[in-house]
CSV table of C-alpha atoms in Angstrom, one decimal:
chain,number,residue,atom,x,y,z
A,1,UNK,CA,7.5,10.2,11.9
A,2,UNK,CA,9.2,8.4,9.0
A,3,UNK,CA,7.2,8.2,5.8
A,4,UNK,CA,6.2,5.2,3.8
A,5,UNK,CA,9.3,3.4,2.4
A,6,UNK,CA,9.5,1.1,-0.5
A,7,UNK,CA,12.3,-1.2,-1.6
A,8,UNK,CA,13.9,-1.5,-4.0
A,9,UNK,CA,13.5,1.8,-5.8
A,10,UNK,CA,14.4,0.4,-9.1
A,11,UNK,CA,14.3,-3.1,-10.6
A,12,UNK,CA,15.1,-4.5,-14.0
A,13,UNK,CA,13.8,-8.0,-14.8
A,14,UNK,CA,13.3,-10.1,-17.9
A,15,UNK,CA,10.1,-11.7,-19.1
A,16,UNK,CA,9.1,-14.8,-17.3
A,17,UNK,CA,10.9,-13.9,-14.0
A,18,UNK,CA,9.1,-13.1,-10.8
A,19,UNK,CA,9.6,-10.1,-8.5
A,20,UNK,CA,8.9,-9.2,-4.9
A,21,UNK,CA,8.5,-5.6,-3.9
A,22,UNK,CA,8.4,-4.4,-0.2
A,23,UNK,CA,6.6,-1.6,1.6
A,24,UNK,CA,7.0,-0.4,5.1
A,25,UNK,CA,4.0,1.7,6.2
A,26,UNK,CA,4.1,4.7,8.6
A,27,UNK,CA,4.3,3.5,12.1
A,28,UNK,CA,0.9,2.8,13.5
A,29,UNK,CA,-0.8,2.5,10.2
A,30,UNK,CA,-2.5,-0.9,9.7
A,31,UNK,CA,-3.8,-0.5,6.1
A,32,UNK,CA,-1.6,-0.8,3.1
A,33,UNK,CA,-2.8,-0.4,-0.5
A,34,UNK,CA,-0.9,-1.1,-3.7
A,35,UNK,CA,-1.2,0.7,-7.0
A,36,UNK,CA,0.3,0.3,-10.5
A,37,UNK,CA,1.0,3.5,-12.4
A,38,UNK,CA,1.6,3.6,-16.1
A,39,UNK,CA,1.5,6.4,-18.7
A,40,UNK,CA,-1.3,4.7,-20.5
A,41,UNK,CA,-3.6,3.5,-17.7
A,42,UNK,CA,-2.7,6.0,-14.9
A,43,UNK,CA,-2.9,4.8,-11.3
A,44,UNK,CA,-4.8,1.6,-10.8
A,45,UNK,CA,-5.6,-0.1,-7.6
A,46,UNK,CA,-4.1,-3.6,-7.0
A,47,UNK,CA,-5.2,-4.6,-3.5
A,48,UNK,CA,-5.5,-3.5,0.1
A,49,UNK,CA,-4.4,-5.3,3.3
A,50,UNK,CA,-5.5,-4.6,6.8
A,51,UNK,CA,-4.3,-6.6,9.8
A,52,UNK,CA,-2.8,-9.3,7.5
A,53,UNK,CA,-6.0,-9.8,5.6
A,54,UNK,CA,-6.8,-8.8,2.0
A,55,UNK,CA,-9.9,-6.7,2.2
A,56,UNK,CA,-10.1,-5.5,-1.4
A,57,UNK,CA,-8.7,-6.4,-4.8
A,58,UNK,CA,-8.6,-4.7,-8.1
A,59,UNK,CA,-8.9,-6.1,-11.6
A,60,UNK,CA,-5.5,-7.6,-12.1
A,61,UNK,CA,-4.6,-11.2,-13.0
A,62,UNK,CA,-3.7,-13.8,-10.4
A,63,UNK,CA,0.0,-13.3,-11.3
A,64,UNK,CA,-0.2,-10.3,-8.9
A,65,UNK,CA,-0.4,-11.2,-5.3
A,66,UNK,CA,0.4,-9.7,-2.0
A,67,UNK,CA,0.6,-10.3,1.7
A,68,UNK,CA,0.9,-8.3,4.9
A,69,UNK,CA,2.9,-9.2,8.0
A,70,UNK,CA,2.0,-8.8,11.7
A,71,UNK,CA,4.1,-5.6,11.8
A,72,UNK,CA,2.0,-4.2,8.9
A,73,UNK,CA,4.8,-4.4,6.4
A,74,UNK,CA,3.6,-5.6,3.1
A,75,UNK,CA,5.0,-7.3,0.0
A,76,UNK,CA,3.6,-7.7,-3.4
A,77,UNK,CA,4.7,-10.4,-5.9
A,78,UNK,CA,4.4,-10.5,-9.6
A,79,UNK,CA,5.1,-13.9,-11.2
A,80,UNK,CA,5.8,-14.7,-14.8
A,81,UNK,CA,6.6,-11.1,-15.7
A,82,UNK,CA,5.3,-9.6,-19.0
A,83,UNK,CA,6.6,-6.5,-20.8
A,84,UNK,CA,3.3,-4.8,-19.9
A,85,UNK,CA,4.1,-5.1,-16.2
A,86,UNK,CA,6.7,-2.4,-16.5
A,87,UNK,CA,5.4,0.4,-14.3
A,88,UNK,CA,5.8,2.4,-11.1
A,89,UNK,CA,4.4,0.4,-8.2
A,90,UNK,CA,3.2,2.5,-5.4
A,91,UNK,CA,2.1,1.6,-1.9
A,92,UNK,CA,0.1,3.7,0.4
A,93,UNK,CA,-0.6,3.4,4.1
A,94,UNK,CA,-3.5,4.6,6.1
A,95,UNK,CA,-4.5,4.5,9.7
A,96,UNK,CA,-7.9,3.4,8.6
A,97,UNK,CA,-9.2,4.9,11.8
A,98,UNK,CA,-12.5,6.1,10.3
A,99,UNK,CA,-13.2,2.9,8.6
A,100,UNK,CA,-12.1,4.0,5.1
A,101,UNK,CA,-14.5,6.7,4.1
A,102,UNK,CA,-12.1,9.7,4.2
A,103,UNK,CA,-8.9,8.2,5.5
A,104,UNK,CA,-5.8,9.9,4.0
A,105,UNK,CA,-3.5,7.6,2.2
A,106,UNK,CA,0.2,8.4,2.4
A,107,UNK,CA,2.2,7.2,-0.6
A,108,UNK,CA,5.7,5.9,-0.8
A,109,UNK,CA,8.1,7.0,-3.6
A,110,UNK,CA,7.4,3.8,-5.5
A,111,UNK,CA,9.4,1.0,-7.1
A,112,UNK,CA,10.2,1.5,-10.8
A,113,UNK,CA,10.0,-1.9,-12.4
A,114,UNK,CA,11.3,-2.4,-16.0
A,115,UNK,CA,10.7,-5.7,-17.7
A,116,UNK,CA,12.9,-6.5,-20.7
B,1,UNK,CA,-16.9,0.6,-12.7
B,2,UNK,CA,-16.5,4.1,-11.4
B,3,UNK,CA,-14.6,6.4,-13.7
B,4,UNK,CA,-13.1,9.8,-13.2
B,5,UNK,CA,-12.6,11.9,-16.2
B,6,UNK,CA,-10.0,14.6,-15.7
B,7,UNK,CA,-9.3,17.5,-18.1
B,8,UNK,CA,-7.3,18.9,-19.5
B,9,UNK,CA,-4.6,16.2,-19.8
B,10,UNK,CA,-1.8,18.8,-20.4
B,11,UNK,CA,-1.5,22.4,-19.4
B,12,UNK,CA,1.4,24.6,-20.3
B,13,UNK,CA,1.2,28.1,-19.0
B,14,UNK,CA,3.3,31.2,-18.0
B,15,UNK,CA,4.0,32.2,-14.5
B,16,UNK,CA,1.2,34.4,-13.1
B,17,UNK,CA,-1.6,32.9,-15.2
B,18,UNK,CA,-4.7,31.2,-13.7
B,19,UNK,CA,-5.9,27.7,-14.5
B,20,UNK,CA,-8.6,25.3,-13.7
B,21,UNK,CA,-8.5,21.5,-13.8
B,22,UNK,CA,-11.8,19.5,-13.9
B,23,UNK,CA,-12.7,16.1,-12.6
B,24,UNK,CA,-16.0,14.6,-13.6
B,25,UNK,CA,-17.9,11.3,-13.1
B,26,UNK,CA,-21.3,9.9,-13.6
B,27,UNK,CA,-21.1,8.3,-10.2
B,28,UNK,CA,-21.7,9.8,-6.7
B,29,UNK,CA,-18.7,9.7,-4.4
B,30,UNK,CA,-18.6,9.9,-0.6
B,31,UNK,CA,-15.5,12.0,-0.9
B,32,UNK,CA,-13.1,13.2,-3.4
B,33,UNK,CA,-9.4,14.0,-3.1
B,34,UNK,CA,-6.8,15.9,-5.0
B,35,UNK,CA,-3.2,14.8,-5.1
B,36,UNK,CA,0.0,16.3,-6.6
B,37,UNK,CA,2.8,14.1,-7.8
B,38,UNK,CA,6.3,15.2,-8.7
B,39,UNK,CA,8.8,13.1,-10.7
B,40,UNK,CA,10.3,10.3,-8.7
B,41,UNK,CA,7.8,10.7,-5.9
B,42,UNK,CA,4.5,9.3,-4.8
B,43,UNK,CA,1.3,11.4,-4.9
B,44,UNK,CA,0.9,13.8,-2.0
B,45,UNK,CA,-2.6,14.7,-0.7
B,46,UNK,CA,-3.6,18.3,-1.2
B,47,UNK,CA,-7.2,18.2,0.0
B,48,UNK,CA,-10.2,16.0,0.7
B,49,UNK,CA,-13.7,17.3,0.0
B,50,UNK,CA,-16.7,15.5,1.5
B,51,UNK,CA,-19.8,17.7,1.4
B,52,UNK,CA,-21.6,18.6,-1.8
B,53,UNK,CA,-21.0,22.2,-2.7
B,54,UNK,CA,-17.9,22.4,-0.5
B,55,UNK,CA,-15.2,24.9,-1.3
B,56,UNK,CA,-11.7,24.6,0.3
B,57,UNK,CA,-8.8,26.9,-0.1
B,58,UNK,CA,-5.1,26.1,0.2
B,59,UNK,CA,-3.1,29.3,-0.4
B,60,UNK,CA,-3.5,29.9,-4.1
B,61,UNK,CA,-5.4,26.7,-4.7
B,62,UNK,CA,-9.2,26.5,-4.6
B,63,UNK,CA,-11.0,23.2,-4.6
B,64,UNK,CA,-14.8,22.8,-5.2
B,65,UNK,CA,-16.9,19.7,-4.9
B,66,UNK,CA,-20.1,19.7,-7.0
B,67,UNK,CA,-23.5,19.8,-5.3
B,68,UNK,CA,-24.3,16.3,-6.5
B,69,UNK,CA,-20.9,15.0,-5.4
B,70,UNK,CA,-20.1,13.8,-8.9
B,71,UNK,CA,-17.5,16.4,-10.0
B,72,UNK,CA,-14.8,18.7,-8.6
B,73,UNK,CA,-12.5,21.4,-9.8
B,74,UNK,CA,-9.1,22.7,-8.8
B,75,UNK,CA,-8.3,26.4,-9.5
B,76,UNK,CA,-4.8,27.8,-9.2
B,77,UNK,CA,-4.4,31.6,-9.1
B,78,UNK,CA,-1.2,33.2,-10.2
B,79,UNK,CA,0.6,29.9,-11.0
B,80,UNK,CA,4.2,29.7,-10.1
B,81,UNK,CA,7.0,27.3,-11.5
B,82,UNK,CA,6.8,25.5,-8.2
B,83,UNK,CA,3.3,24.4,-9.0
B,84,UNK,CA,4.6,22.3,-11.9
B,85,UNK,CA,3.6,18.6,-11.5
B,86,UNK,CA,1.0,16.0,-12.1
B,87,UNK,CA,-2.4,16.7,-10.5
B,88,UNK,CA,-4.7,13.8,-9.8
B,89,UNK,CA,-8.2,13.6,-8.6
B,90,UNK,CA,-9.2,10.5,-6.7
B,91,UNK,CA,-12.3,9.1,-5.1
B,92,UNK,CA,-13.2,6.6,-2.5
B,93,UNK,CA,-16.5,5.0,-3.1
B,94,UNK,CA,-17.1,4.3,0.5
B,95,UNK,CA,-18.8,1.3,2.0
B,96,UNK,CA,-16.6,-1.8,1.6
B,97,UNK,CA,-14.2,-0.3,-0.9
B,98,UNK,CA,-11.4,-0.5,1.6
B,99,UNK,CA,-8.3,1.4,0.7
B,100,UNK,CA,-9.4,1.6,-3.0
B,101,UNK,CA,-8.9,5.0,-4.5
B,102,UNK,CA,-10.1,5.5,-8.1
B,103,UNK,CA,-7.9,8.0,-9.9
B,104,UNK,CA,-8.4,10.3,-12.8
B,105,UNK,CA,-5.9,10.1,-15.6
B,106,UNK,CA,-4.1,13.2,-14.3
B,107,UNK,CA,-3.3,16.7,-15.5
B,108,UNK,CA,0.4,17.4,-16.2
B,109,UNK,CA,0.9,21.1,-15.4
B,110,UNK,CA,4.0,23.0,-16.6
B,111,UNK,CA,4.4,26.6,-15.4
B,112,UNK,CA,7.1,28.5,-17.3
B,113,UNK,CA,9.0,31.3,-15.6
């Protein structure tokens, strides 16, 4: 089975621009979660999608948004980029078979976003 | 807000030494997971502990979940250079916290040959 894939792997943008990151989950997985990883804050939860619906959201401003398609692929968008948005953005997929209590999340390699 | 405090933040040891990483919280968790992350990669799940007092072993790695399900530890015996990486504890609060893992700050482990 192919793992979680994320594209692109690296991105350089300037302040004020917007960016879209893509995540393809493991085949059969219907849940996709997004995380931001920075040296200062560590890994922080952005949001989770299941069957095209956002079920959970972290404490990030409205500039961060996402969506999920019928094939479970997901995208996240960051508008009006700020320097502080520079980070590794990770997505993780899960089968969500048990309802979430102990479901294993499989992480992709991440997209490294640099905002200049 | 549920917080996971992980310690130490950095560990630099020689091959063959033993080490323990701690993960503590004031909150009770339905389960706790340990991940390892290498540069340029996403975290990879090592183990999930669910029951208070549970001990799980994975080769030279031993994981414990506290009786009250508020803390956990990872012990590595006879560390090897291949153990080098970022170790993260993470917890799912359960209930309606769909897909949301709360992570500790991580422990950067360097094992020197």
